[in-house]
């Protein structure tokens, strides 16, 4: 019993000594005789001793641990670059770190010397792998005569097994490998044998973690392809369907390690549900339009079947120099996996009031629609709606009643929706509308929105961005077209530097009433420059053209902006000035979250 107390006492003393040991840094010499600058940079980047050189609070035990780890890290880096005869020496105050027992670490270290002699570079004398699935595209570097980088060998094996998995062989794996280095000839012989295994079908889906969402609905939303030939992309689709519902904070799909006797593969699905309710707010400031505020309340699983219910409210034009205050309130309920796993159904309704320069409008809309997700990039949407609006302008009061069918297709392959640096966005829409009274015409609105992004340099700090907007109303006279289908130019979404909706046409009521046009072309262009990791600058030029009823006009604006990156997207500040057109003067200021387009 006494000896036990002594041991406890000694351990306590040791802990106190460790806690009170003074912090120190060490001098580091990193030598790579015969190495190219690129290889030396890679070796230094892999070294923990280099990374921790100026770190405070390190003792001798920490330095020894980093040194012993560096042997493997440095050798692995040499192999990755094609060097297999390298010699690595790491000395701590003159002692080789590999010869220092872990329990006999020095109390402190003042001098660290790392010496790496890479030796000659090796090339493949043989680069064999098989059997391969049809269409397998191996890395170009995996061939006789090429530099024998270890990463290329790993990539070749991964490519071969992945292709077999894509062809339905879920348990394809490397069965054997024979890799031999000839240090006399400075060559490497590599032979990899692949075991494809049988063609596999999907078996059962085992679910867990759902508490409020019914299991039946979880399975319907997941759309697990039981009985179909295995394809890893189908598992990605299962995960994506569940994630886009917004119900879950975590979705994990795990394949069983062993196949069933019939070569089917069971899969486990584990989910973690988010909180049922969510509240959000937003704000946007424009020097002409004033302050806009928005908010929403959302229930993620209203009836236990994944239904998302959301109420949105908004007020804009607060303190604006034109028009008055606009406000709206709307509700929408979405039901995922309606008819099939990739089709969502929704019901939406909205009450709104607009107080514009040339008219006031009270409106009500209600509709039912379907959204189809064809792929991770292509989405379609169609709905049938009833709309009622009362427009009051200098000509009096006009009631519009209509049934309309908004339809759109969206292709989006941008790398980041809030701050894109590459890719394209294309949206095409057609909205047939059918008038239900003598004031409302029958026709269709056609729209197009095309955006492109191109970045330059590895850091992607310089980005060119462009946007083209097109719009047309066909089949209905200007006076009989509901105001929401007409086109204006000016403001943050069209031409910055010009007041909001400042360009339209004045052909109604004898040419004294300004309204939107039936044709629209908008061009926005930006050059985005990254100044630091979080701060960027933007130069922009925008152009807009509106026509209708035999009248047309155009305007342009340009300016500069600043971006500050945050976790939810860049904070945007743009200052624009009119360039052409007689619709505005002076600076226009725009503040928001996310890029302008």
XYZ file of C-alpha atoms in Angstrom:
597
model
C 0.000 0.000 0.000
C 2.880 2.316 0.850
C 4.604 1.618 -2.465
C 1.395 2.546 -4.267
C 1.325 5.903 -2.483
C 4.953 6.476 -3.445
C 4.186 5.807 -7.109
C 1.244 8.209 -7.026
C 3.473 10.831 -5.390
C 6.183 10.387 -8.030
C 3.624 10.656 -10.854
C 2.250 13.837 -9.330
C 5.724 15.335 -9.061
C 6.436 14.418 -12.691
C 3.211 16.081 -13.817
C 4.036 19.232 -11.865
C 7.524 19.347 -13.362
C 6.067 18.940 -16.863
C 3.547 21.717 -16.263
C 6.203 24.051 -14.963
C 8.780 23.320 -17.677
C 9.724 26.542 -19.471
C 8.554 27.069 -23.043
C 11.296 27.253 -25.676
C 11.906 27.363 -29.399
C 14.752 25.707 -31.271
C 17.083 26.616 -34.117
C 16.386 24.556 -37.229
C 18.686 23.662 -40.095
C 16.899 21.915 -42.993
C 19.402 20.655 -45.569
C 18.503 18.948 -48.872
C 21.764 18.506 -50.843
C 21.106 17.850 -54.527
C 17.369 18.512 -54.337
C 15.508 20.822 -56.693
C 13.743 23.817 -55.176
C 10.319 22.276 -55.744
C 11.285 19.070 -53.931
C 12.819 21.024 -51.050
C 9.596 23.020 -50.646
C 7.557 19.805 -50.612
C 9.821 18.238 -47.984
C 9.684 21.312 -45.759
C 5.918 21.456 -46.153
C 5.633 17.859 -44.901
C 7.858 18.371 -41.860
C 6.282 18.847 -38.436
C 9.585 20.217 -37.182
C 9.341 23.051 -39.701
C 5.685 23.698 -38.859
C 6.321 23.756 -35.086
C 9.599 25.671 -35.117
C 8.195 28.873 -33.608
C 5.396 27.293 -31.591
C 5.392 28.159 -27.916
C 4.940 25.684 -25.077
C 6.862 22.805 -26.692
C 9.116 20.597 -24.534
C 11.721 18.039 -25.476
C 9.169 15.232 -25.598
C 7.116 17.178 -28.180
C 10.166 17.828 -30.355
C 11.204 14.162 -30.221
C 7.706 13.042 -31.176
C 7.671 15.432 -34.135
C 11.137 14.266 -35.223
C 10.202 10.574 -35.109
C 7.030 11.308 -37.119
C 9.057 13.287 -39.670
C 11.033 10.224 -40.777
C 7.878 8.677 -42.227
C 6.469 11.995 -43.508
C 9.680 12.868 -45.345
C 10.171 9.397 -46.811
C 6.549 9.358 -47.991
C 7.106 12.713 -49.688
C 10.226 11.370 -51.416
C 8.289 8.333 -52.659
C 5.489 10.607 -53.888
C 8.042 12.486 -56.013
C 9.715 9.317 -57.357
C 12.763 9.120 -55.059
C 13.311 5.687 -53.514
C 16.980 5.852 -52.453
C 16.734 8.816 -50.146
C 18.671 9.098 -46.895
C 17.066 10.979 -44.004
C 18.888 12.134 -40.856
C 17.258 14.107 -38.032
C 19.471 15.158 -35.157
C 18.421 16.787 -31.891
C 21.410 18.548 -30.352
C 23.668 16.155 -32.249
C 21.797 12.912 -31.388
C 19.968 10.961 -34.116
C 16.288 11.161 -33.156
C 15.637 7.556 -34.223
C 18.167 6.351 -31.611
C 16.631 8.262 -28.699
C 14.239 6.058 -26.650
C 10.766 7.630 -26.409
C 10.911 7.498 -22.581
C 14.349 9.129 -22.512
C 13.469 12.364 -24.286
C 15.663 15.381 -23.524
C 14.170 18.075 -21.304
C 14.810 20.655 -24.001
C 16.228 20.911 -27.514
C 18.134 23.932 -28.814
C 19.372 22.747 -32.231
C 17.533 20.573 -34.769
C 19.347 19.488 -37.924
C 17.437 17.774 -40.723
C 19.388 16.386 -43.665
C 17.653 14.780 -46.648
C 19.665 13.365 -49.530
C 17.037 12.423 -52.129
C 19.280 10.336 -54.393
C 18.371 9.612 -58.043
C 14.850 9.799 -59.403
C 13.252 6.452 -60.364
C 11.232 5.607 -63.475
C 8.794 2.797 -64.158
C 10.365 -0.249 -65.802
C 6.983 -1.979 -65.626
C 3.514 -0.590 -64.929
C 0.946 -3.381 -65.105
C -2.570 -3.565 -63.692
C -5.543 -5.777 -64.405
C -8.023 -6.998 -65.120
C -9.588 -3.689 -66.119
C -13.216 -2.856 -66.789
C -14.005 -1.703 -70.312
C -13.330 1.992 -70.740
C -10.962 2.367 -67.792
C -8.810 5.471 -68.288
C -5.624 5.004 -66.258
C -3.446 7.968 -65.198
C -1.014 8.957 -67.946
C 1.900 8.741 -65.529
C 1.352 5.035 -64.902
C 3.428 3.737 -67.826
C 6.981 2.474 -68.477
C 9.474 5.318 -68.710
C 7.419 7.728 -66.595
C 8.573 9.029 -63.209
C 7.598 6.386 -60.639
C 5.619 8.543 -58.236
C 3.913 6.537 -55.511
C 0.783 8.667 -55.845
C 0.411 7.574 -59.459
C 0.398 3.918 -58.366
C -2.320 4.669 -55.818
C -4.332 6.620 -58.403
C -4.086 3.752 -60.897
C -5.371 1.248 -58.351
C -8.157 3.591 -57.268
C -9.171 4.289 -60.874
C -9.350 0.583 -61.693
C -11.455 -0.368 -58.669
C -13.732 2.666 -59.046
C -14.492 1.763 -62.664
C -15.401 -1.791 -61.654
C -17.686 -0.375 -58.940
C -19.331 1.870 -61.512
C -20.034 -1.267 -63.553
C -21.846 -2.943 -60.650
C -18.985 -4.762 -58.925
C -19.468 -3.241 -55.477
C -16.681 -5.204 -53.785
C -13.931 -4.674 -56.351
C -10.568 -4.406 -54.616
C -6.831 -4.771 -55.008
C -6.100 -8.473 -54.632
C -2.290 -8.306 -54.765
C 0.532 -5.954 -55.593
C 4.154 -6.572 -56.487
C 6.273 -3.402 -56.324
C 10.058 -3.786 -56.556
C 12.672 -1.021 -56.687
C 15.921 -1.724 -58.583
C 18.478 0.594 -56.941
C 21.152 -0.255 -59.481
C 19.044 0.739 -62.471
C 16.985 3.381 -60.598
C 13.765 1.827 -61.795
C 10.534 0.608 -60.213
C 8.522 -2.389 -61.311
C 4.837 -2.220 -60.396
C 2.232 -4.943 -60.917
C -1.270 -4.638 -59.415
C -3.883 -7.383 -59.596
C -7.562 -6.429 -59.253
C -10.319 -8.710 -57.960
C -13.560 -7.325 -59.462
C -15.889 -9.657 -57.586
C -19.432 -10.464 -58.774
C -22.028 -8.099 -60.223
C -24.041 -6.860 -57.244
C -27.639 -5.732 -56.838
C -29.018 -3.499 -54.114
C -30.589 -5.405 -51.236
C -32.413 -4.037 -48.197
C -32.244 -0.528 -46.751
C -31.926 -0.421 -42.974
C -32.922 2.941 -41.462
C -32.254 4.578 -38.111
C -32.255 7.973 -36.436
C -35.597 9.351 -37.645
C -37.803 10.345 -34.711
C -40.455 12.720 -36.052
C -40.332 11.703 -39.724
C -42.271 8.518 -40.427
C -40.094 5.639 -41.623
C -42.342 5.028 -44.622
C -41.831 8.613 -45.760
C -38.099 8.390 -45.082
C -37.909 5.464 -47.483
C -40.076 7.227 -50.091
C -37.887 10.325 -49.999
C -34.668 8.284 -50.148
C -35.836 6.343 -53.209
C -33.505 3.444 -52.470
C -33.219 1.294 -55.657
C -33.763 -2.212 -54.196
C -33.202 -4.896 -56.828
C -31.318 -2.680 -59.260
C -27.703 -3.290 -60.310
C -25.309 -1.589 -57.929
C -24.038 1.868 -58.853
C -22.362 4.171 -56.299
C -23.991 7.197 -57.947
C -27.390 5.907 -56.874
C -26.256 6.035 -53.257
C -25.133 9.622 -53.804
C -28.621 10.370 -55.135
C -30.217 8.836 -52.034
C -28.088 11.071 -49.832
C -28.778 14.179 -51.942
C -32.571 13.647 -51.854
C -32.559 13.503 -48.076
C -30.229 16.466 -47.638
C -32.206 18.823 -49.853
C -35.341 18.358 -47.751
C -33.666 20.455 -45.050
C -34.979 18.077 -42.371
C -31.651 16.494 -41.464
C -28.409 17.846 -40.033
C -26.630 14.604 -40.918
C -27.219 11.821 -43.461
C -24.894 8.793 -43.514
C -25.160 5.970 -46.061
C -23.030 2.880 -45.287
C -22.623 -0.244 -47.394
C -22.600 -3.639 -45.700
C -19.129 -5.176 -45.558
C -20.297 -8.602 -46.739
C -22.594 -9.508 -49.639
C -25.700 -11.601 -49.135
C -25.710 -15.170 -50.541
C -27.560 -13.898 -53.643
C -24.880 -11.239 -54.263
C -27.145 -8.444 -53.075
C -25.815 -5.625 -50.922
C -27.652 -4.224 -47.914
C -27.209 -0.563 -47.025
C -27.603 1.247 -43.700
C -29.087 4.729 -43.603
C -28.550 6.790 -40.429
C -30.027 10.285 -40.126
C -30.015 13.019 -37.512
C -32.993 15.362 -37.603
C -32.657 19.118 -37.265
C -34.844 21.247 -35.023
C -38.400 21.447 -36.271
C -38.589 25.220 -36.577
C -36.371 27.937 -37.972
C -36.583 31.726 -38.112
C -34.596 33.945 -40.480
C -34.258 37.653 -41.233
C -32.619 39.682 -43.972
C -31.982 43.272 -44.972
C -30.925 45.181 -48.090
C -30.173 48.873 -48.465
C -30.339 51.003 -51.597
C -29.749 54.744 -51.649
C -32.785 55.334 -53.893
C -35.157 52.530 -52.932
C -34.411 52.758 -49.220
C -34.291 49.927 -46.716
C -35.812 46.509 -47.335
C -36.470 44.049 -44.523
C -37.521 40.425 -44.826
C -38.179 37.548 -42.483
C -39.482 34.006 -42.462
C -40.708 31.290 -40.133
C -40.326 27.666 -41.229
C -41.471 24.280 -39.961
C -39.340 21.482 -41.395
C -41.689 18.524 -40.843
C -45.234 19.789 -40.479
C -47.259 16.548 -40.640
C -44.495 13.998 -40.062
C -44.045 13.284 -43.760
C -41.269 15.753 -44.535
C -43.620 18.632 -45.411
C -41.881 22.000 -45.191
C -44.135 24.928 -44.298
C -42.786 28.460 -44.621
C -44.240 31.920 -44.085
C -42.402 34.862 -45.654
C -42.918 38.554 -44.972
C -41.218 41.571 -46.464
C -41.287 45.347 -46.297
C -39.308 47.514 -48.719
C -39.011 51.129 -49.726
C -38.513 52.347 -46.154
C -37.040 55.826 -46.459
C -36.821 55.501 -50.241
C -36.596 58.465 -52.564
C -39.106 57.041 -55.055
C -42.477 55.373 -54.690
C -43.698 54.326 -51.270
C -43.584 51.347 -48.964
C -44.207 47.883 -50.418
C -45.156 44.914 -48.263
C -46.076 41.289 -48.735
C -46.872 38.128 -46.837
C -46.867 34.677 -48.341
C -47.059 31.032 -47.338
C -45.822 27.901 -49.031
C -45.903 24.209 -48.193
C -43.629 21.724 -49.983
C -44.008 17.957 -49.980
C -40.957 15.974 -51.137
C -41.196 12.670 -53.024
C -44.606 13.235 -54.590
C -45.305 10.765 -57.437
C -41.580 9.782 -57.390
C -38.492 10.494 -55.247
C -37.298 13.356 -57.477
C -40.562 15.308 -57.725
C -41.726 17.746 -55.062
C -45.218 19.213 -54.902
C -46.076 22.579 -53.407
C -48.957 24.955 -52.713
C -48.245 28.666 -52.496
C -50.187 31.835 -51.826
C -49.322 35.503 -51.368
C -50.898 38.879 -50.533
C -48.912 41.948 -51.577
C -49.085 45.714 -51.947
C -46.819 47.758 -54.229
C -46.484 51.508 -54.100
C -44.512 52.450 -57.215
C -43.841 55.825 -58.833
C -46.467 55.368 -61.546
C -48.972 52.985 -59.939
C -50.216 51.252 -56.808
C -51.097 47.560 -56.866
C -52.859 45.208 -54.470
C -52.507 41.565 -55.486
C -53.441 38.045 -54.438
C -52.052 34.801 -55.865
C -52.575 31.126 -55.139
C -51.194 28.125 -56.974
C -50.193 24.464 -57.060
C -46.965 23.291 -58.639
C -44.397 20.554 -59.134
C -40.614 20.736 -59.064
C -38.642 17.974 -60.769
C -34.961 17.443 -60.010
C -33.576 15.783 -63.132
C -29.971 15.883 -61.888
C -27.784 17.812 -59.496
C -27.595 20.545 -62.153
C -30.919 20.452 -64.028
C -34.243 21.380 -62.379
C -37.700 21.961 -63.835
C -40.722 23.701 -62.327
C -44.328 24.064 -63.471
C -47.416 25.322 -61.677
C -50.975 26.481 -62.262
C -51.959 29.687 -60.508
C -54.829 32.100 -60.118
C -53.951 35.771 -59.842
C -55.988 38.844 -58.981
C -54.673 42.400 -58.872
C -56.048 45.915 -58.595
C -53.903 48.588 -60.233
C -54.474 52.259 -59.490
C -52.736 54.864 -61.668
C -53.424 58.206 -63.314
C -55.922 56.560 -65.668
C -58.010 55.186 -62.806
C -58.520 51.731 -61.359
C -58.073 48.490 -63.321
C -58.788 44.926 -62.165
C -56.767 42.064 -63.668
C -57.899 38.443 -63.211
C -56.025 35.567 -64.798
C -55.001 31.940 -64.744
C -51.338 31.469 -65.519
C -48.892 28.573 -65.852
C -45.309 29.586 -64.980
C -42.841 27.037 -66.324
C -39.057 27.157 -66.129
C -35.960 25.034 -66.609
C -32.759 25.797 -64.711
C -29.244 24.534 -65.427
C -26.788 25.428 -62.663
C -23.215 24.158 -62.533
C -21.679 27.058 -60.586
C -19.101 26.043 -58.010
C -20.693 28.288 -55.353
C -24.149 29.848 -55.593
C -23.370 32.774 -53.270
C -19.858 33.473 -54.591
C -19.280 31.687 -57.918
C -15.848 31.655 -59.519
C -16.497 29.301 -62.447
C -19.350 27.622 -64.300
C -22.643 28.577 -65.931
C -26.197 29.324 -64.898
C -29.005 29.199 -67.462
C -32.705 29.659 -66.740
C -35.403 29.695 -69.412
C -39.021 30.463 -68.551
C -42.381 30.678 -70.283
C -45.562 31.803 -68.524
C -48.790 31.511 -70.552
C -51.576 33.608 -69.020
C -55.292 33.553 -69.768
C -57.427 36.588 -69.026
C -60.698 36.028 -67.151
C -62.218 39.451 -67.834
C -62.231 42.145 -70.497
C -59.351 44.066 -68.903
C -56.926 41.117 -68.929
C -55.413 39.887 -72.146
C -54.222 36.409 -73.088
C -50.619 35.797 -74.026
C -47.293 34.606 -72.659
C -44.218 36.010 -71.008
C -40.851 34.615 -72.150
C -37.708 35.074 -70.070
C -34.071 34.043 -70.177
C -31.251 34.469 -67.659
C -27.727 33.431 -68.658
C -24.672 33.823 -66.398
C -21.049 32.795 -66.874
C -17.989 32.897 -64.607
C -14.307 32.446 -65.347
C -11.505 32.542 -62.770
C -7.794 32.947 -63.359
C -4.819 31.687 -61.373
C -4.597 28.910 -58.805
C -5.983 31.114 -56.042
C -8.983 32.174 -58.203
C -8.573 35.732 -56.978
C -9.443 37.269 -60.349
C -12.889 36.434 -61.737
C -14.731 37.695 -64.805
C -18.510 37.424 -64.511
C -21.215 38.198 -67.058
C -25.010 38.103 -67.156
C -27.514 38.397 -70.005
C -31.243 38.831 -69.304
C -33.904 38.606 -72.004
C -37.653 39.148 -71.763
C -40.650 39.392 -74.058
C -44.434 39.451 -73.795
C -46.331 38.036 -76.801
C -50.008 37.746 -77.654
C -51.385 40.496 -75.387
C -51.601 44.254 -75.837
C -49.559 46.388 -73.484
C -52.628 47.848 -71.750
C -54.134 44.376 -71.190
C -50.974 42.807 -69.765
C -50.822 42.435 -65.952
C -48.104 44.707 -64.573
C -46.016 41.831 -63.128
C -45.313 40.570 -66.657
C -43.958 43.888 -67.956
C -40.273 44.799 -67.880
C -38.406 47.704 -66.321
C -34.725 48.565 -66.171
C -32.751 50.161 -63.362
C -31.649 49.018 -59.913
C -29.481 46.317 -58.407
C -30.955 43.458 -60.462
C -30.594 45.149 -63.858
C -28.616 48.410 -64.153
C -26.726 49.635 -61.104
C -26.174 53.381 -61.052
C -29.717 53.989 -62.325
C -32.752 54.354 -60.003
C -34.939 51.302 -59.468
C -37.354 50.677 -62.387
C -36.501 54.088 -63.779
C -36.706 53.002 -67.424
C -40.019 51.845 -68.917
C -42.278 53.188 -71.654
C -44.852 56.009 -71.662
C -47.373 54.907 -74.249
C -50.501 54.348 -72.126
C -53.169 56.954 -71.521
C -52.109 59.083 -74.436
C -48.403 58.843 -73.629
C -48.644 60.367 -70.158
C -48.551 57.161 -68.116
C -45.256 55.357 -67.550
C -45.394 51.583 -67.436
C -43.170 48.602 -68.107
C -42.305 47.417 -71.587
C -42.963 44.198 -73.436
C -39.337 43.673 -74.539
C -36.235 43.721 -72.374
C -32.504 43.160 -72.740
C -30.179 43.483 -69.741
C -26.405 43.029 -69.604
C -24.325 43.004 -66.425
C -20.562 42.529 -66.340
C -18.086 42.413 -63.467
C -14.357 42.061 -62.886
C -13.769 40.751 -59.361
C -10.371 41.115 -57.696
C -9.289 39.349 -54.493
C -7.186 41.755 -52.426
C -6.801 39.553 -49.336
C -8.290 36.232 -48.312
C -11.528 37.910 -47.186
C -11.576 41.304 -48.917
C -12.204 41.868 -52.614
C -12.964 44.683 -55.055
C -15.329 44.764 -58.042
C -15.570 46.943 -61.141
C -18.884 46.684 -63.025
C -20.718 47.956 -66.107
C -24.461 47.349 -66.676
C -26.757 48.064 -69.636
C -30.543 47.861 -70.036
C -32.957 48.226 -72.957
C -36.768 48.361 -72.759
C -39.311 48.677 -75.563
C -43.069 48.387 -76.060
C -45.925 49.972 -77.972
C -43.587 51.472 -80.556
C -41.384 53.185 -77.948
C -37.937 52.152 -76.700
C -35.121 53.407 -74.535
C -31.825 52.358 -73.011
C -29.629 53.207 -70.044
C -26.241 52.209 -68.647
C -24.414 52.439 -65.354
C -20.972 51.636 -63.990
C -19.157 51.714 -60.711
C -17.006 50.029 -58.110
C -17.736 47.712 -55.212
C -16.214 46.030 -52.177
C -16.771 42.464 -50.996
C -16.101 41.001 -47.558
C -16.344 37.210 -47.364
C -18.263 35.614 -44.501
C -19.483 32.113 -43.741
C -22.875 32.822 -45.338
C -21.523 34.579 -48.419
C -19.792 37.854 -49.268
C -21.208 41.101 -47.901
C -21.693 43.368 -50.923
C -21.294 47.143 -51.183
C -21.620 48.652 -54.664
C -21.543 52.324 -55.672
C -22.847 52.953 -59.187
C -23.150 56.020 -61.409
C -25.249 56.613 -64.545
C -23.296 56.386 -67.796
C -26.024 56.909 -70.404
C -29.766 57.533 -70.504
C -31.695 60.391 -68.997
C -33.233 58.436 -66.119
C -30.893 59.218 -63.259
C -28.099 61.306 -61.829
C -25.742 60.975 -58.907
C -24.487 57.902 -57.080
C -26.579 54.847 -56.216
C -25.501 52.649 -53.276
C -26.341 48.951 -52.922
C -25.721 46.776 -49.873
C -26.580 43.081 -49.607
C -25.323 39.534 -49.024
C -23.963 37.478 -51.903
C -22.613 38.601 -55.246
C -24.859 40.794 -57.407
C -25.366 37.777 -59.706
